[in-house]
Short mmCIF file of C-alpha atoms in Angstrom, two decimals:
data_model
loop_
_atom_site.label_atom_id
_atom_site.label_comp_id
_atom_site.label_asym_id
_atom_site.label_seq_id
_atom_site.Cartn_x
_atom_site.Cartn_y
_atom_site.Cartn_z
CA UNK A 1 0.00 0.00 0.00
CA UNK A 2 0.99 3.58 -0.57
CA UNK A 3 0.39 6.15 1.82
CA UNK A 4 0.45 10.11 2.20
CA UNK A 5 -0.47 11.80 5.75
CA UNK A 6 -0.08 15.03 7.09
CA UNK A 7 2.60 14.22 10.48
CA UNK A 8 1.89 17.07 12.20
CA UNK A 9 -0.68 15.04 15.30
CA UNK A 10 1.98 12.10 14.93
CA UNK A 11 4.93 11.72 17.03
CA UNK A 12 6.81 9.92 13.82
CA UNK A 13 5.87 6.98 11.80
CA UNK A 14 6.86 4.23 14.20
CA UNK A 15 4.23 2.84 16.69
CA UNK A 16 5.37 4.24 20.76
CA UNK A 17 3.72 3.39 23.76
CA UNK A 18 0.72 5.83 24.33
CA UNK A 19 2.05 8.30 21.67
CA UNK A 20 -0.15 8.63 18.35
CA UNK A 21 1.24 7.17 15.61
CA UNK A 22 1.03 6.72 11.79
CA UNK A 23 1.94 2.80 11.75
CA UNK A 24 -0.61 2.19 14.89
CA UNK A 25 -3.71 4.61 13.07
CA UNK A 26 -2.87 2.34 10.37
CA UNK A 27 -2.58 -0.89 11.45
CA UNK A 28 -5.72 -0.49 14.05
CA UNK A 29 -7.76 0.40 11.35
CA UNK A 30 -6.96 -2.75 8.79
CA UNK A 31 -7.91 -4.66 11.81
CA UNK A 32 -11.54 -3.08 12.38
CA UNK A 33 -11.86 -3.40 8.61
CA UNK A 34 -11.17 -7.09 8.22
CA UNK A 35 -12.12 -8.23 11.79
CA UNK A 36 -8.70 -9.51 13.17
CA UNK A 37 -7.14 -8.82 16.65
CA UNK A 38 -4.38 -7.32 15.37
CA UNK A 39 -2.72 -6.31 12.01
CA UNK A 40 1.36 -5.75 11.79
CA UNK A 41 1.73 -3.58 8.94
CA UNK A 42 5.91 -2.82 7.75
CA UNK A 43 7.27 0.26 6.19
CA UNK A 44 9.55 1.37 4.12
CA UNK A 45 10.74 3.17 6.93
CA UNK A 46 10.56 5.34 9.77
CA UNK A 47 10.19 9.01 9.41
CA UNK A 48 10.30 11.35 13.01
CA UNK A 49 7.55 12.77 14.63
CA UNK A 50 6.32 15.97 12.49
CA UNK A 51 7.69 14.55 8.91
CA UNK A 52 5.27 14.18 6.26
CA UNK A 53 4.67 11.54 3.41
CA UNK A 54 3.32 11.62 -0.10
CA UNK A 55 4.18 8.36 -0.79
CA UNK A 56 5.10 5.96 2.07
CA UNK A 57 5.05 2.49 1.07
CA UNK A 58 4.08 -0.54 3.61
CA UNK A 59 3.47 -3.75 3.43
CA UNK A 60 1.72 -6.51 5.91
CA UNK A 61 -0.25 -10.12 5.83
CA UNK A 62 -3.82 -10.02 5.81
CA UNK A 63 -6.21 -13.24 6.07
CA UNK A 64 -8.74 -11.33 4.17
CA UNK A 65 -11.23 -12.33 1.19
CA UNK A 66 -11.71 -8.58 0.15
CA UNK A 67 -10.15 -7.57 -2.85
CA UNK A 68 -7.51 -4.62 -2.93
CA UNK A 69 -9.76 -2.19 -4.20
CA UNK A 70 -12.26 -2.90 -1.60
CA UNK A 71 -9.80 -2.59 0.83
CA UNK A 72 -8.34 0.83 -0.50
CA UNK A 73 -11.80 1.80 -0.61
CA UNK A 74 -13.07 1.10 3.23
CA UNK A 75 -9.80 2.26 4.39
CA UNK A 76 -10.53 6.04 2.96
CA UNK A 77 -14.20 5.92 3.77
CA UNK A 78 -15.53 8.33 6.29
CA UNK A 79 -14.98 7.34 9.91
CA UNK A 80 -12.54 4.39 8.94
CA UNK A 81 -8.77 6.66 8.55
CA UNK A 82 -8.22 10.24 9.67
CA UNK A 83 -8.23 12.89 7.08
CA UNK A 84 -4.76 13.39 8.11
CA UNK A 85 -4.05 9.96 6.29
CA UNK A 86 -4.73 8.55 2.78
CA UNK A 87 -4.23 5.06 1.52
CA UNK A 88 -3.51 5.83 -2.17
CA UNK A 89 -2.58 2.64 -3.73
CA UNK A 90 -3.18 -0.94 -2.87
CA UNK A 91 -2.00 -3.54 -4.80
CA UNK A 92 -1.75 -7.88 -4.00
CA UNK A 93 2.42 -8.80 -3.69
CA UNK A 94 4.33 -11.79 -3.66
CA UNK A 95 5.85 -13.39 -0.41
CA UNK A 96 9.10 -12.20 -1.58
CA UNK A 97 8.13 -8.53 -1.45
CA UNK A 98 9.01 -6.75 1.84
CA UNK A 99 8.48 -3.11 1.83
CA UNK A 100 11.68 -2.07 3.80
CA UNK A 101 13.60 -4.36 2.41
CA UNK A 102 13.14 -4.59 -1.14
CA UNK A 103 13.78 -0.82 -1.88
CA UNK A 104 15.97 -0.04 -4.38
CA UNK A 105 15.62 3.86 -3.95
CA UNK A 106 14.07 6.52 -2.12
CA UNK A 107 12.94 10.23 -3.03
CA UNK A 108 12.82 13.10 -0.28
CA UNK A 109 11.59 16.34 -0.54
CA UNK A 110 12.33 19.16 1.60
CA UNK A 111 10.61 22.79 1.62
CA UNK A 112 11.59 25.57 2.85
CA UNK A 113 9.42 29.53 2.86
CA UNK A 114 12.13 32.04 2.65
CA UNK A 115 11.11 35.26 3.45
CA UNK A 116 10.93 37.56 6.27
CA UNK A 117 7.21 36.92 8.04
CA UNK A 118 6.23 32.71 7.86
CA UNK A 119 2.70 32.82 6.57
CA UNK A 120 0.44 31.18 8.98
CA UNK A 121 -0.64 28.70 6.36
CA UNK A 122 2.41 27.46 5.02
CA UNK A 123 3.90 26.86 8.57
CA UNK A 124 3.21 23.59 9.30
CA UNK A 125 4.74 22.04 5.78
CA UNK A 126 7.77 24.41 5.72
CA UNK A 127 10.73 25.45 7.56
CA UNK A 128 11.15 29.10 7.94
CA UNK A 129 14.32 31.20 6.25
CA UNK A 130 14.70 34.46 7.29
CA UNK A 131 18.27 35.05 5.23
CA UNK A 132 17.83 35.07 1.39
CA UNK A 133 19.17 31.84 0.08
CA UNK A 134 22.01 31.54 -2.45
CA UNK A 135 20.66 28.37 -4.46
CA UNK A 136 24.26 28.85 -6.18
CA UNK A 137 25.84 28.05 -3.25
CA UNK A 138 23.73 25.25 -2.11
CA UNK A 139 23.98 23.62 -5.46
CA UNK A 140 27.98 23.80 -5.73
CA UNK A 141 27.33 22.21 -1.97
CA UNK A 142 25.01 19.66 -3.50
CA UNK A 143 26.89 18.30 -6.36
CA UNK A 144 29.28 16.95 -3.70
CA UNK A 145 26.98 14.78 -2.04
CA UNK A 146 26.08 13.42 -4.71
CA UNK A 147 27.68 9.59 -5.95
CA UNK A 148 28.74 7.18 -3.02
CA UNK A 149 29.85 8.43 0.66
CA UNK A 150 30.40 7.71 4.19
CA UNK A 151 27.33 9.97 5.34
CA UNK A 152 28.34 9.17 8.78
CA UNK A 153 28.86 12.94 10.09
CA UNK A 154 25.35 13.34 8.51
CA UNK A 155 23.49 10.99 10.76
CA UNK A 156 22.32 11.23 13.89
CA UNK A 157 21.66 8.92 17.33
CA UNK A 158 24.84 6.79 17.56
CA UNK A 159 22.23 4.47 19.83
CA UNK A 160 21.15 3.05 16.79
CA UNK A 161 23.90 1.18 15.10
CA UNK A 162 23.63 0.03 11.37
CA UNK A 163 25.88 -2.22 9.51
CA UNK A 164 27.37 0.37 6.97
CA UNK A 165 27.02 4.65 7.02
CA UNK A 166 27.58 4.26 3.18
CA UNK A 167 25.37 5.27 1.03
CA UNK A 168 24.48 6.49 -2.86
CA UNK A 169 23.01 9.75 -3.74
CA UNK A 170 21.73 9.39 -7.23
CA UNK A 171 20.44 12.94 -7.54
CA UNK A 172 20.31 16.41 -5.56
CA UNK A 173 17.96 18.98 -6.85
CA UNK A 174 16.65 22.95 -5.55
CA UNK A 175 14.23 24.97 -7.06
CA UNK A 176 12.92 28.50 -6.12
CA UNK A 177 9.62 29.36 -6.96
CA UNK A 178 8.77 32.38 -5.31
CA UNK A 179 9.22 32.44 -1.71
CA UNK A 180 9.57 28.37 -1.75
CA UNK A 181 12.70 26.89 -2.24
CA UNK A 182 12.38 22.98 -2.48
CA UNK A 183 14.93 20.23 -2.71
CA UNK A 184 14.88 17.46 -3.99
CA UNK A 185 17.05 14.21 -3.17
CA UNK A 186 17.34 10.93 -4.41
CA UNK A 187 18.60 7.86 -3.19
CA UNK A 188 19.36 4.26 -2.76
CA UNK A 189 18.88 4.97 0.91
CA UNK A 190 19.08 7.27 3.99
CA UNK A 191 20.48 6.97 7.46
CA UNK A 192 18.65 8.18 10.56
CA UNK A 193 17.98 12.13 10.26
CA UNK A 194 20.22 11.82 7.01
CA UNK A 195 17.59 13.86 4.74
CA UNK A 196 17.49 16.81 7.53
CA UNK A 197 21.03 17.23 8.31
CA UNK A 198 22.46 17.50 4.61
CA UNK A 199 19.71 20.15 4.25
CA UNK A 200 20.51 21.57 7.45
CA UNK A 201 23.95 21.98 6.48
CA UNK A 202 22.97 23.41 3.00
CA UNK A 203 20.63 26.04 5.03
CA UNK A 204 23.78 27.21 6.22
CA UNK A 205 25.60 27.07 3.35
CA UNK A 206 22.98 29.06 1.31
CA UNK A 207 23.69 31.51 4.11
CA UNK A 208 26.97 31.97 4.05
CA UNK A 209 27.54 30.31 7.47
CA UNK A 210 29.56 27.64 6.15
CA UNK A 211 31.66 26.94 2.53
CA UNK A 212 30.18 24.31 0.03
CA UNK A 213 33.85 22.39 0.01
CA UNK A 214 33.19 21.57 4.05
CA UNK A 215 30.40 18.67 2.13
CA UNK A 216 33.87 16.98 1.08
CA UNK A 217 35.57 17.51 4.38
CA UNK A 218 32.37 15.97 6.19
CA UNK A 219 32.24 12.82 3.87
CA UNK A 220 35.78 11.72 4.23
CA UNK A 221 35.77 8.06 5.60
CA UNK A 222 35.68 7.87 9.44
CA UNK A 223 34.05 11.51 9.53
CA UNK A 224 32.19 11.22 12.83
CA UNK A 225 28.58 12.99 13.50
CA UNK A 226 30.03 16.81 14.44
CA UNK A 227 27.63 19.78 15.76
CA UNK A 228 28.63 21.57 12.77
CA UNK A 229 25.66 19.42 11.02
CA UNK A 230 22.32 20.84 12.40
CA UNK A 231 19.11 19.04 11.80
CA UNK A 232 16.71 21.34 9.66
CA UNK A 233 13.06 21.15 11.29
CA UNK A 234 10.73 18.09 10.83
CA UNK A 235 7.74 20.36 9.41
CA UNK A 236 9.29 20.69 5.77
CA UNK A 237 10.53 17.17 5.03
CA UNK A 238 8.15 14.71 3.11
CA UNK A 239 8.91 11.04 2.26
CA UNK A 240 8.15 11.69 -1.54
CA UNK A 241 7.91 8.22 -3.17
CA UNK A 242 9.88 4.61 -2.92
CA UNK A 243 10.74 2.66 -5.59
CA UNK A 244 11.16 -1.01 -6.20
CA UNK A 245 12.91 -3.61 -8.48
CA UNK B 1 -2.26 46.71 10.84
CA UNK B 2 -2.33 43.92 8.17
CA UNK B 3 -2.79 40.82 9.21
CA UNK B 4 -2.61 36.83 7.92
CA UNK B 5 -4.11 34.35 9.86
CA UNK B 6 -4.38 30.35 9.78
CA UNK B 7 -8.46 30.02 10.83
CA UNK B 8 -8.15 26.54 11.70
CA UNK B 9 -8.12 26.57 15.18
CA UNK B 10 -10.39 29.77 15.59
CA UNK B 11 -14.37 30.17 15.85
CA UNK B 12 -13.99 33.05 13.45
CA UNK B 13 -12.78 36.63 13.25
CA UNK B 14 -14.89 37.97 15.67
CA UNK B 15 -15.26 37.73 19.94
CA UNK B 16 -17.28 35.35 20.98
CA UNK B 17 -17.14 34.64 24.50
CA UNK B 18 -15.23 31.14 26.07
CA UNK B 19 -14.33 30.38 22.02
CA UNK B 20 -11.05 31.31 20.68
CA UNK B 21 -11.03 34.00 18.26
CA UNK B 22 -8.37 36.27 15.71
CA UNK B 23 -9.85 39.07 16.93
CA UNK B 24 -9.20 38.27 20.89
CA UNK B 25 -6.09 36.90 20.09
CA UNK B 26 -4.60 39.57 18.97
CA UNK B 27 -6.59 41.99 21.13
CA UNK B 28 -5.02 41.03 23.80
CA UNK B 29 -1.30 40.59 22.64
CA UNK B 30 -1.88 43.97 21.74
CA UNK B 31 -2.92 45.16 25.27
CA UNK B 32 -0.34 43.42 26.29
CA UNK B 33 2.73 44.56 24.67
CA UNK B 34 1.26 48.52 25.03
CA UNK B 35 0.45 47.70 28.90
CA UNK B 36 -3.10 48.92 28.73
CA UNK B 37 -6.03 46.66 30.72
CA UNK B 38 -7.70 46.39 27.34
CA UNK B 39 -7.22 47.28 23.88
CA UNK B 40 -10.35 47.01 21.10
CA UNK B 41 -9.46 46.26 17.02
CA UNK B 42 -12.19 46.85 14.29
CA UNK B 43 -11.57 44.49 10.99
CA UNK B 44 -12.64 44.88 7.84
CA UNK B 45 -15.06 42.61 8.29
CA UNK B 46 -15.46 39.27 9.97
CA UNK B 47 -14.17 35.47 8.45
CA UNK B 48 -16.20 32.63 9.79
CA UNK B 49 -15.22 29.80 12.05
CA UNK B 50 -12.18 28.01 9.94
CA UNK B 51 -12.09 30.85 7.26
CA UNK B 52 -8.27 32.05 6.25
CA UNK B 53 -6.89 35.58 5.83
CA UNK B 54 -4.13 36.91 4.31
CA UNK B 55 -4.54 40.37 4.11
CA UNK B 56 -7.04 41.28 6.82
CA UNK B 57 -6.97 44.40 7.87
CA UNK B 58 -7.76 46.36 11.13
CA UNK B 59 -7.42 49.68 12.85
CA UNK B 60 -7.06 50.57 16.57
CA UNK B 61 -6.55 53.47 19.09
CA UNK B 62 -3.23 52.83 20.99
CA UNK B 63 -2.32 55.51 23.36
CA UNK B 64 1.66 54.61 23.14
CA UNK B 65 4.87 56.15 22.10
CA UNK B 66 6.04 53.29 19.80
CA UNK B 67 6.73 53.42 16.80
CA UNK B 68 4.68 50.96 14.27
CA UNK B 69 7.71 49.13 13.32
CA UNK B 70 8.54 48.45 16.80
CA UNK B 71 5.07 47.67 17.18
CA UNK B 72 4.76 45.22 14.31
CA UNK B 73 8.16 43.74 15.30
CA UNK B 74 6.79 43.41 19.17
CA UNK B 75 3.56 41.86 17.48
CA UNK B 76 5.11 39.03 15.61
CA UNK B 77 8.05 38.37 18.32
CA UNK B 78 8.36 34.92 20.04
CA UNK B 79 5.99 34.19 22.24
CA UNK B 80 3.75 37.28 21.70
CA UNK B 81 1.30 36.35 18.69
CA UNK B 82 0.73 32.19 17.97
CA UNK B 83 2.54 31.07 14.64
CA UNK B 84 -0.97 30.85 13.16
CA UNK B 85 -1.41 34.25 13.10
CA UNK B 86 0.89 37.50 11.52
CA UNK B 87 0.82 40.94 11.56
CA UNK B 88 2.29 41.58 8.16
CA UNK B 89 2.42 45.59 8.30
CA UNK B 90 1.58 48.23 10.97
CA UNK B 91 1.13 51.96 10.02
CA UNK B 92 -0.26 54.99 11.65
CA UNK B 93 -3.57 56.43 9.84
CA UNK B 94 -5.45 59.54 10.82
CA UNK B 95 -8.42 59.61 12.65
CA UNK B 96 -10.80 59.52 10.15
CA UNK B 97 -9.66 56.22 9.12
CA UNK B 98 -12.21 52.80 9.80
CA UNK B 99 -10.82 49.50 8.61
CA UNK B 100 -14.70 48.61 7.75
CA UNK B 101 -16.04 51.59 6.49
CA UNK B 102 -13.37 52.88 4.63
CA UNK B 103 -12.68 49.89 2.88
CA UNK B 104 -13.85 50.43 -1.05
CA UNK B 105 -12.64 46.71 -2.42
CA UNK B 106 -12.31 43.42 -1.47
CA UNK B 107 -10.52 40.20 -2.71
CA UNK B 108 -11.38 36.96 -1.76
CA UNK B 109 -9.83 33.48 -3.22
CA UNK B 110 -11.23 30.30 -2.95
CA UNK B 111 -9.16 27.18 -3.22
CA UNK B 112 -10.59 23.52 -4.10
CA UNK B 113 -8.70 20.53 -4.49
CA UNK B 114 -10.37 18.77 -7.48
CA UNK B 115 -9.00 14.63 -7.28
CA UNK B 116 -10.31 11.82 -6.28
CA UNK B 117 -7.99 11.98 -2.77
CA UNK B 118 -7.70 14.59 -0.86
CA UNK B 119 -3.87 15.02 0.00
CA UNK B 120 -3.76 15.31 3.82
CA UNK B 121 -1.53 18.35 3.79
CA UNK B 122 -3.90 19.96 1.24
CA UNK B 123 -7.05 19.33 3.30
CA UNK B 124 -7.20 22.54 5.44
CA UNK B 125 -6.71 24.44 2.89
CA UNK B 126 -8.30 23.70 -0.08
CA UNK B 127 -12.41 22.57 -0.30
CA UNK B 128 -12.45 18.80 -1.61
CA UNK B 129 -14.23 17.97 -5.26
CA UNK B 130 -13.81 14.67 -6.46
CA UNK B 131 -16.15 14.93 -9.58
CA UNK B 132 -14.09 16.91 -12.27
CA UNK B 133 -14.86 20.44 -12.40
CA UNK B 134 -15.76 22.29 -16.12
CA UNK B 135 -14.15 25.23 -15.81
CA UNK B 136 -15.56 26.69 -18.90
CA UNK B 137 -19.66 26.35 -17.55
CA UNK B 138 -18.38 27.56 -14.09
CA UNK B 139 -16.85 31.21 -15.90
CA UNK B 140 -20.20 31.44 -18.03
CA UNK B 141 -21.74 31.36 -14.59
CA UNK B 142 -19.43 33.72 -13.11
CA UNK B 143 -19.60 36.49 -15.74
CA UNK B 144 -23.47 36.66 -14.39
CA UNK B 145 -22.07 37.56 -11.38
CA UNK B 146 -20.26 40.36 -12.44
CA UNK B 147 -21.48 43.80 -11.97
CA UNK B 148 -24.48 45.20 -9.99
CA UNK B 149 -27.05 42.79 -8.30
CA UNK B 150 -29.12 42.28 -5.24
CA UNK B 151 -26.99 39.29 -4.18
CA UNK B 152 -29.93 38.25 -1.23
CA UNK B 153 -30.19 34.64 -2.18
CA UNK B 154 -26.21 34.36 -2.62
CA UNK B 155 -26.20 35.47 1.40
CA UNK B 156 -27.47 33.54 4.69
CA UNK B 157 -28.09 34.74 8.23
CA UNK B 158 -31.80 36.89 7.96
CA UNK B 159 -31.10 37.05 12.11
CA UNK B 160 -28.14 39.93 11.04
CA UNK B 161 -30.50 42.75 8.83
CA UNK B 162 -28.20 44.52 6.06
CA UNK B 163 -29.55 47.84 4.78
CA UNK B 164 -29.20 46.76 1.34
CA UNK B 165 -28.61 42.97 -0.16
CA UNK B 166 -27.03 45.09 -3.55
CA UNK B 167 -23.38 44.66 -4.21
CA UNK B 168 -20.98 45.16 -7.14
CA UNK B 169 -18.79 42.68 -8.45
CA UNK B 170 -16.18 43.91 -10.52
CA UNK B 171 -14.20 40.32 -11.30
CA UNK B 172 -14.04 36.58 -10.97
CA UNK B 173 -11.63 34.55 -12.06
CA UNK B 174 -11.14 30.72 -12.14
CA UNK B 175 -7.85 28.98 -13.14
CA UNK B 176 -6.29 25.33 -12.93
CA UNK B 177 -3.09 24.49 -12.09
CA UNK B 178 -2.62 20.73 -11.71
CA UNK B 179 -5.21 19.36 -9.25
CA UNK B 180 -5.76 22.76 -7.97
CA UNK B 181 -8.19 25.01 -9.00
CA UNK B 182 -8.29 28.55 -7.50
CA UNK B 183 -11.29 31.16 -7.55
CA UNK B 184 -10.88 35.11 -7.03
CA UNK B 185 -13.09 37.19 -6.50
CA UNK B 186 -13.53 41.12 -6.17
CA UNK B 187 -16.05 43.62 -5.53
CA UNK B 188 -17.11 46.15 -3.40
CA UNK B 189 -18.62 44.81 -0.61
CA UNK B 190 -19.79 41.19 0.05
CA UNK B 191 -22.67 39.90 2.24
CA UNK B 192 -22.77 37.25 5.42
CA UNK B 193 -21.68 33.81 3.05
CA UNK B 194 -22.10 35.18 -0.07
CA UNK B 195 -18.23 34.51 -1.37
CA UNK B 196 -19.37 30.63 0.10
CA UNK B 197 -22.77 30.87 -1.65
CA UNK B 198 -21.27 32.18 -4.73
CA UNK B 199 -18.79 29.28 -5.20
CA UNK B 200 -21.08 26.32 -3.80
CA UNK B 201 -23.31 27.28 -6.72
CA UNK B 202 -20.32 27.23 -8.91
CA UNK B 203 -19.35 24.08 -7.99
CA UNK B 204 -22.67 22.37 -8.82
CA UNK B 205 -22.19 23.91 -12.46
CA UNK B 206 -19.22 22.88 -12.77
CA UNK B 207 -20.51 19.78 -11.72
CA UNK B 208 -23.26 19.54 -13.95
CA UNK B 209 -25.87 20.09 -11.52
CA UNK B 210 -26.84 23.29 -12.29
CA UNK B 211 -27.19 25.14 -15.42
CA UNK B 212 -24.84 28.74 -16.03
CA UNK B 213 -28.15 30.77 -16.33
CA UNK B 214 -29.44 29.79 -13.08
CA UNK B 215 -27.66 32.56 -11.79
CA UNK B 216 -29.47 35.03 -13.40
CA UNK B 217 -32.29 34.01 -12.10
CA UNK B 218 -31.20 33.86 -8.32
CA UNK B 219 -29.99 37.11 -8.59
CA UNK B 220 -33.60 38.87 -10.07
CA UNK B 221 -34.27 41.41 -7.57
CA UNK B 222 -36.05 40.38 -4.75
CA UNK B 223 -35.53 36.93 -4.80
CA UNK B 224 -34.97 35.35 -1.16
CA UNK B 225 -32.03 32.72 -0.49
CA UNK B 226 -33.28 29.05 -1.24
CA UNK B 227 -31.95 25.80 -0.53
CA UNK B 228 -30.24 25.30 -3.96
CA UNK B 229 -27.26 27.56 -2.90
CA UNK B 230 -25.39 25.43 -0.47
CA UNK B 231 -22.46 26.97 0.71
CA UNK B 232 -18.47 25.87 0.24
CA UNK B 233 -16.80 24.44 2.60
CA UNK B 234 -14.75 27.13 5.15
CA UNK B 235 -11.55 25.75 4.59
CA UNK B 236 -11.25 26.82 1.04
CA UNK B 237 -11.60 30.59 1.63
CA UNK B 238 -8.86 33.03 2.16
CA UNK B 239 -9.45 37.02 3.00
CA UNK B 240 -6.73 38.13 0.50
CA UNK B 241 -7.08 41.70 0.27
CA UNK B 242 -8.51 44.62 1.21
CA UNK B 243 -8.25 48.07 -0.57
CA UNK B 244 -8.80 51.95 1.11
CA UNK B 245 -9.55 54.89 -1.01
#
C-alpha cells in the first residue's frame, strides 16, 4: 500500500507506547476493517515525529477475502482513517516482497518559505528562512553529495547502530519558486535524520555560514557525526515516493 | 495593521465569549505589549469559524509612544502572537480612518482541491471535489455575477439585517493548475456567506448540476435565499485583500 499523511498530530511513523502514531492509526484500522485482533503492517521506513509523506510504502499479511480495491476503498471511507491519512494505492504482492527491504531507492523532498514573516498557512509544511538563500551556493554544496559516501557525520543517534554509514546519492535537486525553495534528493537509501542534516547543512551554506567544500571535508571516511551538522526542522521534510525492483 | 491568519483553530474573526477568536487573540497581545487593561481592534469585516486571511486588515486606538515598526516587530516576536497568526504591516492612519467603512474593495480566493484523494496536507486548505470540475460552464456562470445585483439569495443569516442585499462585483476569475483550481473574487462589498454561496453554486455547475443561467435568475431582484445555494466548505476561503480609497 501507498500512503500520504499530514505528520503534524503524529509523534513519527513508528508505533510508541501511548504516543499517536502513523503505523498504529494504520494498522488499528486494517484490523476493524477485516475483523482480526491485530494487524502488523511494515514500512519502508521510519520518518520522526512531524515529517510528512506523499508516498510511504508498507506492506503486511492479511487473512482477508476482500479484494484490494475494496480494501483501498473502506480504508478512505468516512470514519474508517483520519483525514490526516490517505491510503492511495493498494496492490496484492508476492511473499518475496518486503516493503523495507526490497527498496531499491528513495525520493525526499524538503521545503523551505524564505522570506521575512512565515505565513500562517504554510507553517506547518515548511521550515522558515529568514536570510535570502544563495541556491548557487547550495547547489555547488550539492553536487558533492552526490555519488557514493560515508554519510556518517550526517546521521544522527549513535544508539542506533547500522551495519554500513555508506550510502548512494543518485540525484540532488533545488528549485525557487517564489518564496519556496524545495529540494529534492534521491537515493538508494538514507540513514537516521540523514535527509534533515544535509539540508541543514545546505541552510547554512545558502547563508553563508559555512563553505560548500566543508560537504567533502564531512564525507571523508571515518568523519564522525560533528555539531557543525544541524538538523533542519521536521515540518518541511516529506517522504516523496519509494521505488522497487 | 495587516494581518494573515491560519483560521483553523479559531471560531472566526470575531469575539465570541469562552471560544477562541483572531480578533481576541490579537486583542489582547496587543494590550499586552502597550500595557493597557484592554485594547479594542475593528476588521474589515469578519471570516467565519475556519475561514483564512491573508490580508485582513484592522485599525485601533493605541495611546503609546512606539513606533509601528517596533510595534509590528513586538507583534510578531516569540511568544507574543501564535505562529498561526501574523501581523504583516503596521502603520499609523489619521483619525478619520475605519478599517470597515473605509474599505472600497475586497478580494477573496477560494481554493478547491479537485481529485479523487484529498492530499492530507492539502485538506485545510483547499475545499475537496472529487467529480471533475468544467471550468468553462463555471466562468459562463461567473460572468453573471459580475457587476451590480441584489446578491440576497447568494447570502445567509436573515437574524443579522443589512440595509441593502445590492453589491458590485467587478471580477471573478477561475484557473487550474494541476489538481488545484483557484477562484478570485472582487467587488465592493460582500454579504454574510455570499463569497461561500457564490462558489457552492459554482461548484454544482461545474458539476453539472446546475445550469450557467441559473444565476441570473437567483440574482432577479427580490428573490430570497433558497436551498439550492449550499455553501463551500470554510476551509477553502482566504481574505486576501482589502483596498482603502
Amino acid at each position: 500500500m501507498v500512503c500520504a499523511y499530514d505528520g503534524t498530530a503524529y509523534f513519527g511513523w513508528q508505533t510508541q507506547p501511548g504516543l499517536p502514531s502513523v503505523q498504529e492509526t494504520i494498522e488499528r484500522t486494517l484490523a476493524d476493517i477485516v475483523k482480526a485482533p491485530r494487524v502488523e503492517i511494515h514500512g519502508s521506513g521510519r520518518t520522526d515525529h512531524g515529517v510528512h509523506a506523499r508516498g510511504q510504502v508498507f506492506h503486511c499479511d492479511l487473512a482477508t477475502r476482500m479484494s484490494a480495491r475494496s480494501l483501498l476503498m473502506a480504508l478512505n471511507a468516512g470514519g474508517r482513517l483520519p483525514p490526516d491519512i490517505r491510503v492511495r494505492a493498494c496492490a496484492e504482492v508476492g511473499p518475496g516482497f518486503h516493503a523495507r527491504f526490497s527498496a531499491v531507492r528513495k525520493e525526499y523532498r524538503y521545503y523551505v518559505w524564505n522570506t521575512r514573516l512565515m505565513p500562517p498557512c504554510r507553517r506547518l509544511y515548511h521550515a522558515h528562512v529568514v536570510r535570502p538563500l544563495d541556491l548557487d551556493a547550495m547547489r555547488a554544496a550539492m553536487a558533492r553529495f552526490v555519488g557514493e559516501h560515508d554519510f556518517a557525520a550526517f546521521s544522527a543517534n549513535p544508539n542506533r547502530p547500522v551495519a554500513s554509514t555508506v550510502r548512494t546519492i543518485h540525484a540532488f535537486e533545488v528549485s525557487r519558486q517564489g518564496s519556496r525553495v524545495a529540494f529534492r534528493v534521491q537515493g538508494n537509501g538514507f540513514l537516521y535524520k540523514m535527509v534533515r542534516s544535509m539540508v541543514g547543512f545546505l541552510l547554512r551554506v545558502g547563508t553563508g555560514l559555512e563553505r560548500p567544500e566543508a560537504v567533502s571535508e564531512l564525507l571523508a571516511p571515518g568523519n564522525p557525526r560533528t555539531a557543525r551538522v544541524p538538523s533542519a526542522p521536521a515540518c518541511g521534510l516529506f517522504l516523496w515516493q519509494v521505488w522497487y525492483g
